[in-house]
Tab-separated table of C-alpha atoms in Angstrom:
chain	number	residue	atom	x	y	z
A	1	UNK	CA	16.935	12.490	3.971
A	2	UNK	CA	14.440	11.531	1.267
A	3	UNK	CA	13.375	13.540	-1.337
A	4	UNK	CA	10.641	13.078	-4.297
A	5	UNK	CA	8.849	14.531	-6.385
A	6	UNK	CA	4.720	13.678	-6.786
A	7	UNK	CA	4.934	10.700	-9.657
A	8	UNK	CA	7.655	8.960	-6.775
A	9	UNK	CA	5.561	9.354	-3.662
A	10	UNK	CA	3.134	6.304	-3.984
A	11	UNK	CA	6.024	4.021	-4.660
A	12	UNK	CA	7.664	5.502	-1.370
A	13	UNK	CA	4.950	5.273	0.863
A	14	UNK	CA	4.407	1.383	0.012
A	15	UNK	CA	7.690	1.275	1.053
A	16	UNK	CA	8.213	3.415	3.682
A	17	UNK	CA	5.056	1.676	4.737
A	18	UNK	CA	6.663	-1.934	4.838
A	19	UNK	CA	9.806	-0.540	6.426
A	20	UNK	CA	8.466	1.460	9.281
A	21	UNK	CA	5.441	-0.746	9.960
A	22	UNK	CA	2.361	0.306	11.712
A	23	UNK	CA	2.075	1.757	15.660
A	24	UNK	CA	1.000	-1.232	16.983
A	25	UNK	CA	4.211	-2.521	15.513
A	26	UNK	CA	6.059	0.118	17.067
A	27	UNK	CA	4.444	-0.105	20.240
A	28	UNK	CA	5.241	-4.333	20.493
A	29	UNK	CA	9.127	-3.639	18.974
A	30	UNK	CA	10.532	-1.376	21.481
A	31	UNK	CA	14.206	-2.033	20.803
A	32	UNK	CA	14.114	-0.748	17.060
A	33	UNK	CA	13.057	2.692	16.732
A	34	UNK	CA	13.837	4.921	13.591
A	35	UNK	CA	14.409	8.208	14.076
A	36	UNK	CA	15.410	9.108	10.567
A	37	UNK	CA	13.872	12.168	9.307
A	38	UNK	CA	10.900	11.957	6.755
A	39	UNK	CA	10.844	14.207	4.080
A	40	UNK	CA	8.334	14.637	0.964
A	41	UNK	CA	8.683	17.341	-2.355
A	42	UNK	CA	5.851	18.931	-4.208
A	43	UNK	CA	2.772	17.110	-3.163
A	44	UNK	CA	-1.130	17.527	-3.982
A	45	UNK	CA	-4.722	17.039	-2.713
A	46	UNK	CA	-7.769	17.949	-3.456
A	47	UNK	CA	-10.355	17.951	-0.632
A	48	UNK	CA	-14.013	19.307	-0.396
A	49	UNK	CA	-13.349	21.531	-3.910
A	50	UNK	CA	-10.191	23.031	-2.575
A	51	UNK	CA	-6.621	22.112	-4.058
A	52	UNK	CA	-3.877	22.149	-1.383
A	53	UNK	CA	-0.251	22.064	-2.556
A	54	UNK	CA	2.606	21.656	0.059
A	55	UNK	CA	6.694	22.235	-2.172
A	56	UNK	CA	7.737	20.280	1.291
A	57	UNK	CA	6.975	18.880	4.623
A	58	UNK	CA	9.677	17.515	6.707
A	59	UNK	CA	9.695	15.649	10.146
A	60	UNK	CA	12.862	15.259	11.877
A	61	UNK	CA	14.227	14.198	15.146
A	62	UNK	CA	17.365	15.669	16.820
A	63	UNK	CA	18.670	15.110	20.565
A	64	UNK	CA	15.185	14.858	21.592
A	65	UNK	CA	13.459	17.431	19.917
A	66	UNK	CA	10.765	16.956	16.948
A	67	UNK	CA	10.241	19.036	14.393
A	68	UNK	CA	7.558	19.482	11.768
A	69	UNK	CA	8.235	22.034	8.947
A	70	UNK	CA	5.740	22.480	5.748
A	71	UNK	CA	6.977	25.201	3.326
A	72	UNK	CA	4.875	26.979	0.466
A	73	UNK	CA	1.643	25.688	1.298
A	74	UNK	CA	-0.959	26.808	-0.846
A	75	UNK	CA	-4.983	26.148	-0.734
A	76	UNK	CA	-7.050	26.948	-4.184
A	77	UNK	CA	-10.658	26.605	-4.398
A	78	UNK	CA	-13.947	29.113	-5.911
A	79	UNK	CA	-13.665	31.288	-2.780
A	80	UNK	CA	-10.419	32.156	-3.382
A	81	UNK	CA	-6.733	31.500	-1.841
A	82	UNK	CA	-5.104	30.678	1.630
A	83	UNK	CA	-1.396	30.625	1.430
A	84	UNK	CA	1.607	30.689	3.921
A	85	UNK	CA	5.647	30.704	2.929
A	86	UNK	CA	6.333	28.329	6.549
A	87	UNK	CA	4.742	26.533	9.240
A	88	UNK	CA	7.426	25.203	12.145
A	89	UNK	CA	6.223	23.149	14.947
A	90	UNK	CA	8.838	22.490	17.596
A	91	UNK	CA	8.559	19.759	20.801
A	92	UNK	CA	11.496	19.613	22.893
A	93	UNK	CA	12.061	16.222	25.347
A	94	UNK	CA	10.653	14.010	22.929
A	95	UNK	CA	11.251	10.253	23.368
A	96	UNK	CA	12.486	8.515	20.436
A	97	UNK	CA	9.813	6.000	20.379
A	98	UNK	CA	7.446	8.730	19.900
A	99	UNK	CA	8.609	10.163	17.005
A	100	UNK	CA	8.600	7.071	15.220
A	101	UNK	CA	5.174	5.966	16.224
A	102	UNK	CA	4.308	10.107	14.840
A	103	UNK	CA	6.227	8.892	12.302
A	104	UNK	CA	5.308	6.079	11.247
A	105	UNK	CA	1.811	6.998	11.707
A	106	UNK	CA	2.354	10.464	8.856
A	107	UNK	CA	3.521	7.690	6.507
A	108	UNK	CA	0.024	5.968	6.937
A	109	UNK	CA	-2.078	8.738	7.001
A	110	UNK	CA	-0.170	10.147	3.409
A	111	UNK	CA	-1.020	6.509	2.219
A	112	UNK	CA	-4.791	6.386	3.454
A	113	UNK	CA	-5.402	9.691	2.522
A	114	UNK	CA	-6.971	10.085	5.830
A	115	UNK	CA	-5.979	11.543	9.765
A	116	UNK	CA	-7.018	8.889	11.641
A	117	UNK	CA	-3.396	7.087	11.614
A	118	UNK	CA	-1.918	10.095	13.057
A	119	UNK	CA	-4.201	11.237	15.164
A	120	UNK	CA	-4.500	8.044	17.224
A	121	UNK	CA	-1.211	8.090	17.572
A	122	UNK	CA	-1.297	11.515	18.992
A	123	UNK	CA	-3.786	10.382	21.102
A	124	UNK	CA	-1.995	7.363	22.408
A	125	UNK	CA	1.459	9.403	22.828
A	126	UNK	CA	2.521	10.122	26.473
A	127	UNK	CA	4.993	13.278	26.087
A	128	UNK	CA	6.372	14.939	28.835
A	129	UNK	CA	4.212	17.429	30.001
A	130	UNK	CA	6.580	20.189	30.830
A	131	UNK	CA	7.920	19.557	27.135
A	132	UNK	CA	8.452	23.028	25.349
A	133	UNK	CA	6.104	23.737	22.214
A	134	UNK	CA	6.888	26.765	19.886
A	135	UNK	CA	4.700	27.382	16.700
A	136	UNK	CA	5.748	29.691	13.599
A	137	UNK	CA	3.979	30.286	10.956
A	138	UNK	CA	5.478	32.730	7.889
A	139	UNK	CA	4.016	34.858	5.843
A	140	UNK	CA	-0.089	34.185	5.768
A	141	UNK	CA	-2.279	35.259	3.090
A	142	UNK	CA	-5.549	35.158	1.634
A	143	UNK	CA	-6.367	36.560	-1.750
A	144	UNK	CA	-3.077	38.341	-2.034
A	145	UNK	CA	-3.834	40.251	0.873
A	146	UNK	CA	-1.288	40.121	3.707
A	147	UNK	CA	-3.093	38.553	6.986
A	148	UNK	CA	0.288	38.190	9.416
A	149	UNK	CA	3.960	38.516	8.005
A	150	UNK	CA	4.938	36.651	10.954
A	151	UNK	CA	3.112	34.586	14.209
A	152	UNK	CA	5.251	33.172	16.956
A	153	UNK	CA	3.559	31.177	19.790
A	154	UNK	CA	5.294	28.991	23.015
A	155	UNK	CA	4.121	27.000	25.840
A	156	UNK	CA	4.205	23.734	27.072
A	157	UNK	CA	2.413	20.053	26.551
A	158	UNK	CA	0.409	20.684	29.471
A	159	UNK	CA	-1.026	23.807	29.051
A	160	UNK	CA	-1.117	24.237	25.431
A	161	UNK	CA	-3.132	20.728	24.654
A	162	UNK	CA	-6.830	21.121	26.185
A	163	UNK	CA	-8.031	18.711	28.267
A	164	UNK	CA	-10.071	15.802	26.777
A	165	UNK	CA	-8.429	16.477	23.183
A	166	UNK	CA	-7.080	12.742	23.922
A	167	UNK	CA	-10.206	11.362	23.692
A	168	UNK	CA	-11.417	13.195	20.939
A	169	UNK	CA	-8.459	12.541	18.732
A	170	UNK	CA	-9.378	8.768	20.015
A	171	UNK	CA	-12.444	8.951	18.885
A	172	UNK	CA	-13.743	8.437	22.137
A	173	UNK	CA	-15.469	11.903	22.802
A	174	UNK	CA	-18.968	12.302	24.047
A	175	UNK	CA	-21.430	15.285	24.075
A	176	UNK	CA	-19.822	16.082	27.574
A	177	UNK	CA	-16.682	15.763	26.332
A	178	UNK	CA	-16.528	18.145	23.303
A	179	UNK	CA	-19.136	20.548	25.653
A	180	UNK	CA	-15.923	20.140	28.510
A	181	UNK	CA	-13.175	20.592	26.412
A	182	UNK	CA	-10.258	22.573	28.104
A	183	UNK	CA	-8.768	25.438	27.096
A	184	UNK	CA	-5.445	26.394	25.666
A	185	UNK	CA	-2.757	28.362	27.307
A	186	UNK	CA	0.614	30.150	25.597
A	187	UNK	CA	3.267	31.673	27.618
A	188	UNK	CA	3.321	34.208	24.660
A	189	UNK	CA	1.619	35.008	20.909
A	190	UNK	CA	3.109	37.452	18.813
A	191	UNK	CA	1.183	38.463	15.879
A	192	UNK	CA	3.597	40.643	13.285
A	193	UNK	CA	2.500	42.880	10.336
A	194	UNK	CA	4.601	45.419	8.134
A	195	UNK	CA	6.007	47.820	11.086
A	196	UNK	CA	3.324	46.478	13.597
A	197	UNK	CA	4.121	43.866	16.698
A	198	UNK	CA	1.854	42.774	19.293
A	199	UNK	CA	3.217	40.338	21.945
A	200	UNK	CA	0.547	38.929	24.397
A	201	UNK	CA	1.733	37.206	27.369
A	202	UNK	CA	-0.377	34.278	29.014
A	203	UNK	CA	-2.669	33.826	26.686
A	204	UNK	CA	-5.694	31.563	27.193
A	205	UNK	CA	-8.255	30.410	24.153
A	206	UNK	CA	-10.903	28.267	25.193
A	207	UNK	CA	-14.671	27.730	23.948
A	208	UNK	CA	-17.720	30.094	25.378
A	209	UNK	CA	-20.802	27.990	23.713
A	210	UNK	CA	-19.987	28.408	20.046
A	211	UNK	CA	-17.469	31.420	20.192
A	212	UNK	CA	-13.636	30.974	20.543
A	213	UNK	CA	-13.057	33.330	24.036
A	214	UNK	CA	-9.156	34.966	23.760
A	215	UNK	CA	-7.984	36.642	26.716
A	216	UNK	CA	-4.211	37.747	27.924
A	217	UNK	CA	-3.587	40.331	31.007
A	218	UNK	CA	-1.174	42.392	29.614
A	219	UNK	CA	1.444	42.526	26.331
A	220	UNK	CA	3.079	45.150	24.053
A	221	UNK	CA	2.008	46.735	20.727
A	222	UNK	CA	4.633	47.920	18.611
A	223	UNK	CA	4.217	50.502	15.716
A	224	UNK	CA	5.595	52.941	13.567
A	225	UNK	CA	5.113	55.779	16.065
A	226	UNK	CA	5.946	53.984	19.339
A	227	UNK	CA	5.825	51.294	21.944
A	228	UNK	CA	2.296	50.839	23.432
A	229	UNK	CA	1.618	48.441	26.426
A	230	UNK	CA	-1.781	46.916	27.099
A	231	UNK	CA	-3.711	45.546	30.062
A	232	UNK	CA	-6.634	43.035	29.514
A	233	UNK	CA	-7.045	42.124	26.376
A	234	UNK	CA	-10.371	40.208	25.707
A	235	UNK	CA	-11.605	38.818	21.830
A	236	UNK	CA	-14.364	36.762	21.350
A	237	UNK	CA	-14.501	35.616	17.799
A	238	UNK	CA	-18.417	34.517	16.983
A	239	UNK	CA	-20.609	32.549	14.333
A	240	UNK	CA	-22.302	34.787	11.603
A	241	UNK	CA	-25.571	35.811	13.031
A	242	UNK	CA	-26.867	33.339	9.582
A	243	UNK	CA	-24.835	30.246	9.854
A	244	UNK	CA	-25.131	28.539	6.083
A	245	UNK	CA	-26.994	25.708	6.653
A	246	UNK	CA	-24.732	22.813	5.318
A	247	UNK	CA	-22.675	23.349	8.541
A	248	UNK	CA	-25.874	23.089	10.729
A	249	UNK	CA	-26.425	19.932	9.722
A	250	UNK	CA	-22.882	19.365	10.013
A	251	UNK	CA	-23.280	20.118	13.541
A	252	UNK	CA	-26.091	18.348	14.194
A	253	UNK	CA	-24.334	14.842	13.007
A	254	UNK	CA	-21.099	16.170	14.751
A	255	UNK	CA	-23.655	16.249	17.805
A	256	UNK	CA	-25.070	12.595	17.374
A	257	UNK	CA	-21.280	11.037	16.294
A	258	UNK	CA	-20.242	12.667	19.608
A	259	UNK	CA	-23.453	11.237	21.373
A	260	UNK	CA	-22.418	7.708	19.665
A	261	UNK	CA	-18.962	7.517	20.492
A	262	UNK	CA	-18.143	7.768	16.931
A	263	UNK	CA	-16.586	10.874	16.849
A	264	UNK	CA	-13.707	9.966	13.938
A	265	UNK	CA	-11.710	11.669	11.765
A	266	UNK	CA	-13.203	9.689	9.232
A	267	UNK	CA	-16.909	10.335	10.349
A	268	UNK	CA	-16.355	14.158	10.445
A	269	UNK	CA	-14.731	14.157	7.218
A	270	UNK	CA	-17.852	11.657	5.847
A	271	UNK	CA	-20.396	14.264	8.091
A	272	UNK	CA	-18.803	17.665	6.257
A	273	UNK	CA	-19.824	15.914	3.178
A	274	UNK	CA	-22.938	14.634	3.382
A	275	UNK	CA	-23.667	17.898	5.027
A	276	UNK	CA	-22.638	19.623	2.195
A	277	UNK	CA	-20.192	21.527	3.842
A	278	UNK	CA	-16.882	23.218	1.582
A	279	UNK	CA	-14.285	25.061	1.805
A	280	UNK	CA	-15.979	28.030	-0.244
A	281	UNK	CA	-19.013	28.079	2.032
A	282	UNK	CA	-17.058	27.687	5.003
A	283	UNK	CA	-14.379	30.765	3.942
A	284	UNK	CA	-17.476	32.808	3.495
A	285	UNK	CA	-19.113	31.666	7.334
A	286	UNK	CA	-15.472	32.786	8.491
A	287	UNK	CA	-15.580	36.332	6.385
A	288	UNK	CA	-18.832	36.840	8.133
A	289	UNK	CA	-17.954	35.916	11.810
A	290	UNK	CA	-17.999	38.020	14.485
A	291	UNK	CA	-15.182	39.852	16.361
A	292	UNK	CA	-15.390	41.618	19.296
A	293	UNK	CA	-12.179	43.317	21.253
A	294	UNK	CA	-11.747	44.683	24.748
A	295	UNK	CA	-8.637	46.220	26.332
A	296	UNK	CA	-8.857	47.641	29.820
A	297	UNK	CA	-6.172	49.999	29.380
A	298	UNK	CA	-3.502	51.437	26.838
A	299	UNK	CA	-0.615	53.635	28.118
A	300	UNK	CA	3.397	54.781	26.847
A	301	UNK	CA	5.809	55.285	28.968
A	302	UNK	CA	3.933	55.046	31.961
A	303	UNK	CA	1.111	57.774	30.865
A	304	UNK	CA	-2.690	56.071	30.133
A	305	UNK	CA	-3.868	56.970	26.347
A	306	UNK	CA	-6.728	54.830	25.971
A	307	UNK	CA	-9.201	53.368	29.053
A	308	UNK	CA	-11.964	50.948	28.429
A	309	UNK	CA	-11.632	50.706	24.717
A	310	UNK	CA	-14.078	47.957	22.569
A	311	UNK	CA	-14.675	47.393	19.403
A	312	UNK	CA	-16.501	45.179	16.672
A	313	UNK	CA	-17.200	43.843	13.361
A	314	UNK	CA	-17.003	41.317	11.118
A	315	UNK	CA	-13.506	39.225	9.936
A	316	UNK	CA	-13.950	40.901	6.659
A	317	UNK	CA	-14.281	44.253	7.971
A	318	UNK	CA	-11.351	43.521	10.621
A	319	UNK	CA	-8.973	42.783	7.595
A	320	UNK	CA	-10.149	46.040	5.912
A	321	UNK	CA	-8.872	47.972	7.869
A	322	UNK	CA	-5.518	46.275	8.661
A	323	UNK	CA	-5.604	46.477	4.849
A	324	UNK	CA	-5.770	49.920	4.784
A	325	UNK	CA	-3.612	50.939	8.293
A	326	UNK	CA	-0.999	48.668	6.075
């Protein structure tokens, strides 16, 4: 397994580049696939005024399954820090061409600085369907304030993946498309914090206009005085009632990209910053976004404590008081 440090990863990506070839390459050699893992040490960007460090990312490929790891990734900018100890990504019944077209394709996009290599090859990969996905993520926080010690999520291809994210990771997406887009179903999310556990079964997340719509009929909360099960959850995360207005007009090209067929990662990236859009003024438009939650019912052991329970507020004042139940 490779491993470098930042003044040896140019030199390896020429080469990795040269040995692995591109996935059109891939695609026309179907007798030599690599499935050697893919490993790279202490890396650096800087992007839109932000500074993100990664100590490691590793993709590896084992009796079909895929795996994507990035440890103590960091993001630095004026509004502050974004940090995480892990990030796992697991896909189970994984062909072996795949993962080196994925492959292949990470080496590119490290070496073009950009996400268009490995999204098109996301785009143009035909996984099983009924493949098992699990997410984890470690350890999140912002400012040195603890969002989630822990966030666990599973599903499948199919339901997990909304539909028409193929053609907008092509590049192909119209108005209809993006206004279309599917939603995303989990079998299960669990959210962890100090002595705290939710588990939410069947989630679904999909778009309502320009709110993300989070619904799951029933899960568990776990605390420090008890077990706590819950029947229709519903959050709605909104904009800010004042939306800055770089990412208006970041919308508005998004809109006429979209209307184009031009929808690229390149173009959006290009878009954000002709918009004027960063990472300080967009931490700030998610500070000030909207939360809403509904549950239908609370009860333990059997007995109902709380019926038709809502509440709302801001991100910022969400955290707050997590902060302070902490």
């Amino acid at each position: 397994m490779r491993s470098m440090k930042r003044r040896q990863f140019g030199a390896m990506l020429a080469t990795a580049a040269v040995s692995l070839g591109s996935v059109g390459h891939v695609a026309a050699e179907t007798t030599a696939q690599s499935t050697d893992p893919l490993e790279v040490e202490d890396v650096s960007t800087t992007i839109g005024g932000a500074t993100a460090t990664v100590g490691r990312a590793a993709l590896t490929y084992e009796e079909s399954t895929m795996t994507f790891e990035v440890s103590d990734w960091r993001t630095e900018s004026d509004a502050g820090t974004l940090s995480t100890d892990a990030v796992e990504v697991v896909a189970e019944d994984v062909s072996a061409e795949t993962y080196d077209a994925v492959r292949s394709a990470m080496v590119e996009a490290y070496e073009g600085q950009s996400m268009s290599p490995l999204l098109t090859a996301l785009a143009e990969a035909e996984p099983n369907p009924e493949s098992p996905v699990a997410v984890t993520v470690e350890s999140v926080e912002t400012d040195e304030q603890v969002v989630a010690d822990g966030v666990t999520a599973t599903g499948t291809v199919r339901s997990v993946v909304p539909e028409g994210t193929r053609a907008l990771a092509a590049g192909d997406a119209s108005m209809s498309d993006l206004d279309a887009l599917g939603s995303s179903e989990w079998s299960q999310l669990t959210v962890e914090r100090g002595d705290a556990e939710l588990a939410a079964d069947d989630v679904v997340m999909e778009l309502d206009g320009a709110a993300l719509a989070v619904t799951s009929p029933e899960g568990t909360a776990t605390a420090a005085d008890g077990e706590f099960e819950f029947a229709e959850l519903e959050a709605t995360l909104a904009p800010p009632e004042t939306i800055p207005s770089a990412h208006v007009e970041f919308a508005s090209q998004a809109r006429e990209l979209a209307a184009d067929g031009e929808l690229t990662a390149s173009a959006v990236e290009s878009a954000a910053a002709d918009a004027g859009v960063t990472v300080s003024n967009t931490a700030e438009a998610v500070r000030s976004a909207n939360v809403e939650i509904a549950l239908a019912e609370v009860t333990e052991g059997g007995e109902t404590v709380v019926s038709d329970f809502a509440t709302s507020g801001t991100v910022a004042e969400l955290l707050a008081v997590l902060d302070q139940q902490a």
